[in-house]
């Protein structure tokens, strides 16, 4: 800055790293952020190990991706790495590896191999005790004899990849009695929750859908089964026509894709166990709504993003909303990649297709109390003309309900339905409005 005085006001490393530990991660979401890096590195196999050993308990996340050189590894441990992110990559701010790890532990060790032909590994360690003692942004070389490093090198003996190790789990283990039974049960519970979380947020990668290379992901040796929120394997799941929108915000334009599904009611699932499995971690009511995917990775789920409220009668409605990382600024994605905000422009566009989906889900829900899922009792010997007429009446009833939603007259329509059911039950039944 010619002609102007300037002053170096670099932040205190000790103070800032302490603040960055509280960025909002939970244990499963922190592990998922590390898995993001493995996916971005082209990994086809990722093993997560949550190992209880009292104060020496550790978490190990190992992959077979393309790995990092010594220089790349040092850069990866910089807060706010200088690397840029290509379209479709899961990274965003260059903070995830550090902030996710240190939200759970005080010592982060990364060992990596980038050459398939030369069995050379690089290792770096970020130790909060050293950062606080020196008040500097430093990483160190761990001892080659460190059991963690030796074990990681065994994993990497057959090819490229990266091993991330969390130690000194001060945010995970209780300060008192870290070797006790409660601590062990806590780690076991966290491992189970992490399995459920990873099965959900990476389900497309586990399925190898949408042209993705299939990913094998395991937690404590157990291969994860993908949890697809839309029950695509169920024969009675129905999908509405796909839609695509272009949005523009602050000079950034991109495409958003919408897929809408009505899941089967309980009696139409292939089994009671599958119905319960698809209830999801939030259970049926709170699992309804929008499932927002960024570059095929699920980042937010449940609820309608301010478009409408959660309703028992629409709990079978779920929709996938996809965008790529070129729209990150429009969706306001946070550092932990756990929350997004729907742009106001998009929220307005989604109102009609979301309301249409909810009308159909409402109808599917009401059919659960009717035998064989039929919209209303029908004489199997009726003529084709009669069956066509009754189907047309049901369609008319659905169209009226959808129009009421789109016209923001839903409460008035509910009063009309109640009046029809009370005064003309046969008409209500014909229109599919009986309960």
PDB file of N, CA, C and O in Angstrom, residues 211-237:
ATOM      1  N   UNK A 211     -25.325 -41.767 -12.282  1.00  0.00           N
ATOM      2  CA  UNK A 211     -24.019 -41.842 -12.921  1.00  0.00           C
ATOM      3  C   UNK A 211     -22.839 -41.777 -11.971  1.00  0.00           C
ATOM      4  O   UNK A 211     -21.684 -41.712 -12.410  1.00  0.00           O
ATOM      5  N   UNK A 212     -23.086 -41.791 -10.664  1.00  0.00           N
ATOM      6  CA  UNK A 212     -21.996 -41.740  -9.686  1.00  0.00           C
ATOM      7  C   UNK A 212     -21.312 -43.090  -9.556  1.00  0.00           C
ATOM      8  O   UNK A 212     -21.952 -44.134  -9.682  1.00  0.00           O
ATOM      9  N   UNK A 213     -20.014 -43.069  -9.295  1.00  0.00           N
ATOM     10  CA  UNK A 213     -19.284 -44.311  -9.025  1.00  0.00           C
ATOM     11  C   UNK A 213     -19.735 -44.860  -7.674  1.00  0.00           C
ATOM     12  O   UNK A 213     -19.715 -44.131  -6.675  1.00  0.00           O
ATOM     13  N   UNK A 214     -20.160 -46.118  -7.612  1.00  0.00           N
ATOM     14  CA  UNK A 214     -20.631 -46.664  -6.331  1.00  0.00           C
ATOM     15  C   UNK A 214     -19.562 -46.562  -5.244  1.00  0.00           C
ATOM     16  O   UNK A 214     -18.382 -46.836  -5.468  1.00  0.00           O
ATOM     17  N   UNK A 215     -19.992 -46.162  -4.065  1.00  0.00           N
ATOM     18  CA  UNK A 215     -19.108 -45.986  -2.924  1.00  0.00           C
ATOM     19  C   UNK A 215     -19.407 -47.059  -1.887  1.00  0.00           C
ATOM     20  O   UNK A 215     -20.573 -47.331  -1.578  1.00  0.00           O
ATOM     21  N   UNK A 216     -18.346 -47.669  -1.346  1.00  0.00           N
ATOM     22  CA  UNK A 216     -18.481 -48.607  -0.235  1.00  0.00           C
ATOM     23  C   UNK A 216     -18.052 -47.865   1.027  1.00  0.00           C
ATOM     24  O   UNK A 216     -16.907 -47.426   1.148  1.00  0.00           O
ATOM     25  N   UNK A 217     -18.981 -47.709   1.935  1.00  0.00           N
ATOM     26  CA  UNK A 217     -18.745 -46.937   3.162  1.00  0.00           C
ATOM     27  C   UNK A 217     -19.111 -47.813   4.351  1.00  0.00           C
ATOM     28  O   UNK A 217     -20.202 -48.392   4.391  1.00  0.00           O
ATOM     29  N   UNK A 218     -18.200 -47.924   5.302  1.00  0.00           N
ATOM     30  CA  UNK A 218     -18.459 -48.773   6.469  1.00  0.00           C
ATOM     31  C   UNK A 218     -18.145 -48.018   7.746  1.00  0.00           C
ATOM     32  O   UNK A 218     -17.316 -47.103   7.768  1.00  0.00           O
ATOM     33  N   UNK A 219     -18.824 -48.405   8.817  1.00  0.00           N
ATOM     34  CA  UNK A 219     -18.570 -47.868  10.151  1.00  0.00           C
ATOM     35  C   UNK A 219     -18.329 -49.052  11.075  1.00  0.00           C
ATOM     36  O   UNK A 219     -19.179 -49.951  11.191  1.00  0.00           O
ATOM     37  N   UNK A 220     -17.156 -49.065  11.687  1.00  0.00           N
ATOM     38  CA  UNK A 220     -16.746 -50.173  12.561  1.00  0.00           C
ATOM     39  C   UNK A 220     -16.932 -51.526  11.888  1.00  0.00           C
ATOM     40  O   UNK A 220     -17.422 -52.494  12.488  1.00  0.00           O
ATOM     41  N   UNK A 221     -16.556 -51.599  10.623  1.00  0.00           N
ATOM     42  CA  UNK A 221     -16.566 -52.852   9.881  1.00  0.00           C
ATOM     43  C   UNK A 221     -17.903 -53.234   9.283  1.00  0.00           C
ATOM     44  O   UNK A 221     -17.986 -54.219   8.552  1.00  0.00           O
ATOM     45  N   UNK A 222     -18.960 -52.458   9.552  1.00  0.00           N
ATOM     46  CA  UNK A 222     -20.284 -52.772   9.027  1.00  0.00           C
ATOM     47  C   UNK A 222     -20.563 -51.917   7.786  1.00  0.00           C
ATOM     48  O   UNK A 222     -20.606 -50.693   7.874  1.00  0.00           O
ATOM     49  N   UNK A 223     -20.744 -52.591   6.651  1.00  0.00           N
ATOM     50  CA  UNK A 223     -21.026 -51.884   5.414  1.00  0.00           C
ATOM     51  C   UNK A 223     -22.394 -51.216   5.501  1.00  0.00           C
ATOM     52  O   UNK A 223     -23.383 -51.841   5.897  1.00  0.00           O
ATOM     53  N   UNK A 224     -22.454 -49.961   5.129  1.00  0.00           N
ATOM     54  CA  UNK A 224     -23.688 -49.199   5.258  1.00  0.00           C
ATOM     55  C   UNK A 224     -24.637 -49.480   4.101  1.00  0.00           C
ATOM     56  O   UNK A 224     -24.221 -49.582   2.946  1.00  0.00           O
ATOM     57  N   UNK A 225     -25.907 -49.561   4.444  1.00  0.00           N
ATOM     58  CA  UNK A 225     -26.971 -49.689   3.456  1.00  0.00           C
ATOM     59  C   UNK A 225     -27.562 -48.312   3.208  1.00  0.00           C
ATOM     60  O   UNK A 225     -27.887 -47.600   4.160  1.00  0.00           O
ATOM     61  N   UNK A 226     -27.679 -47.880   1.968  1.00  0.00           N
ATOM     62  CA  UNK A 226     -28.203 -46.527   1.718  1.00  0.00           C
ATOM     63  C   UNK A 226     -29.632 -46.371   2.216  1.00  0.00           C
ATOM     64  O   UNK A 226     -30.444 -47.286   2.096  1.00  0.00           O
ATOM     65  N   UNK A 227     -29.912 -45.209   2.798  1.00  0.00           N
ATOM     66  CA  UNK A 227     -31.282 -44.873   3.196  1.00  0.00           C
ATOM     67  C   UNK A 227     -31.802 -43.838   2.220  1.00  0.00           C
ATOM     68  O   UNK A 227     -31.466 -42.661   2.296  1.00  0.00           O
ATOM     69  N   UNK A 228     -32.618 -44.298   1.270  1.00  0.00           N
ATOM     70  CA  UNK A 228     -33.197 -43.409   0.265  1.00  0.00           C
ATOM     71  C   UNK A 228     -34.537 -42.908   0.778  1.00  0.00           C
ATOM     72  O   UNK A 228     -35.452 -43.701   1.013  1.00  0.00           O
ATOM     73  N   UNK A 229     -34.686 -41.604   0.967  1.00  0.00           N
ATOM     74  CA  UNK A 229     -35.925 -41.089   1.575  1.00  0.00           C
ATOM     75  C   UNK A 229     -37.164 -41.284   0.722  1.00  0.00           C
ATOM     76  O   UNK A 229     -38.284 -41.129   1.216  1.00  0.00           O
ATOM     77  N   UNK A 230     -36.993 -41.656  -0.556  1.00  0.00           N
ATOM     78  CA  UNK A 230     -38.134 -41.706  -1.471  1.00  0.00           C
ATOM     79  C   UNK A 230     -38.621 -43.124  -1.759  1.00  0.00           C
ATOM     80  O   UNK A 230     -39.500 -43.314  -2.600  1.00  0.00           O
ATOM     81  N   UNK A 231     -38.063 -44.105  -1.037  1.00  0.00           N
ATOM     82  CA  UNK A 231     -38.551 -45.496  -1.124  1.00  0.00           C
ATOM     83  C   UNK A 231     -38.735 -45.938  -2.574  1.00  0.00           C
ATOM     84  O   UNK A 231     -39.783 -46.472  -2.948  1.00  0.00           O
ATOM     85  N   UNK A 232     -37.708 -45.739  -3.383  1.00  0.00           N
ATOM     86  CA  UNK A 232     -37.832 -46.023  -4.816  1.00  0.00           C
ATOM     87  C   UNK A 232     -37.994 -47.512  -5.112  1.00  0.00           C
ATOM     88  O   UNK A 232     -38.467 -47.874  -6.190  1.00  0.00           O
ATOM     89  N   UNK A 233     -37.603 -48.361  -4.166  1.00  0.00           N
ATOM     90  CA  UNK A 233     -37.757 -49.804  -4.388  1.00  0.00           C
ATOM     91  C   UNK A 233     -39.177 -50.296  -4.111  1.00  0.00           C
ATOM     92  O   UNK A 233     -39.502 -51.444  -4.420  1.00  0.00           O
ATOM     93  N   UNK A 234     -39.990 -49.433  -3.513  1.00  0.00           N
ATOM     94  CA  UNK A 234     -41.366 -49.826  -3.213  1.00  0.00           C
ATOM     95  C   UNK A 234     -42.237 -49.679  -4.462  1.00  0.00           C
ATOM     96  O   UNK A 234     -42.273 -48.604  -5.071  1.00  0.00           O
ATOM     97  N   UNK A 235     -42.946 -50.728  -4.861  1.00  0.00           N
ATOM     98  CA  UNK A 235     -43.726 -50.660  -6.106  1.00  0.00           C
ATOM     99  C   UNK A 235     -44.846 -49.627  -6.082  1.00  0.00           C
ATOM    100  O   UNK A 235     -45.289 -49.169  -7.137  1.00  0.00           O
ATOM    101  N   UNK A 236     -45.328 -49.236  -4.880  1.00  0.00           N
ATOM    102  CA  UNK A 236     -46.438 -48.297  -4.813  1.00  0.00           C
ATOM    103  C   UNK A 236     -45.998 -46.850  -4.586  1.00  0.00           C
ATOM    104  O   UNK A 236     -46.845 -45.971  -4.395  1.00  0.00           O
ATOM    105  N   UNK A 237     -44.682 -46.600  -4.610  1.00  0.00           N
ATOM    106  CA  UNK A 237     -44.233 -45.207  -4.591  1.00  0.00           C
ATOM    107  C   UNK A 237     -44.551 -44.574  -5.935  1.00  0.00           C
ATOM    108  O   UNK A 237     -44.306 -45.160  -6.984  1.00  0.00           O
TER     109      UNK A 237
END
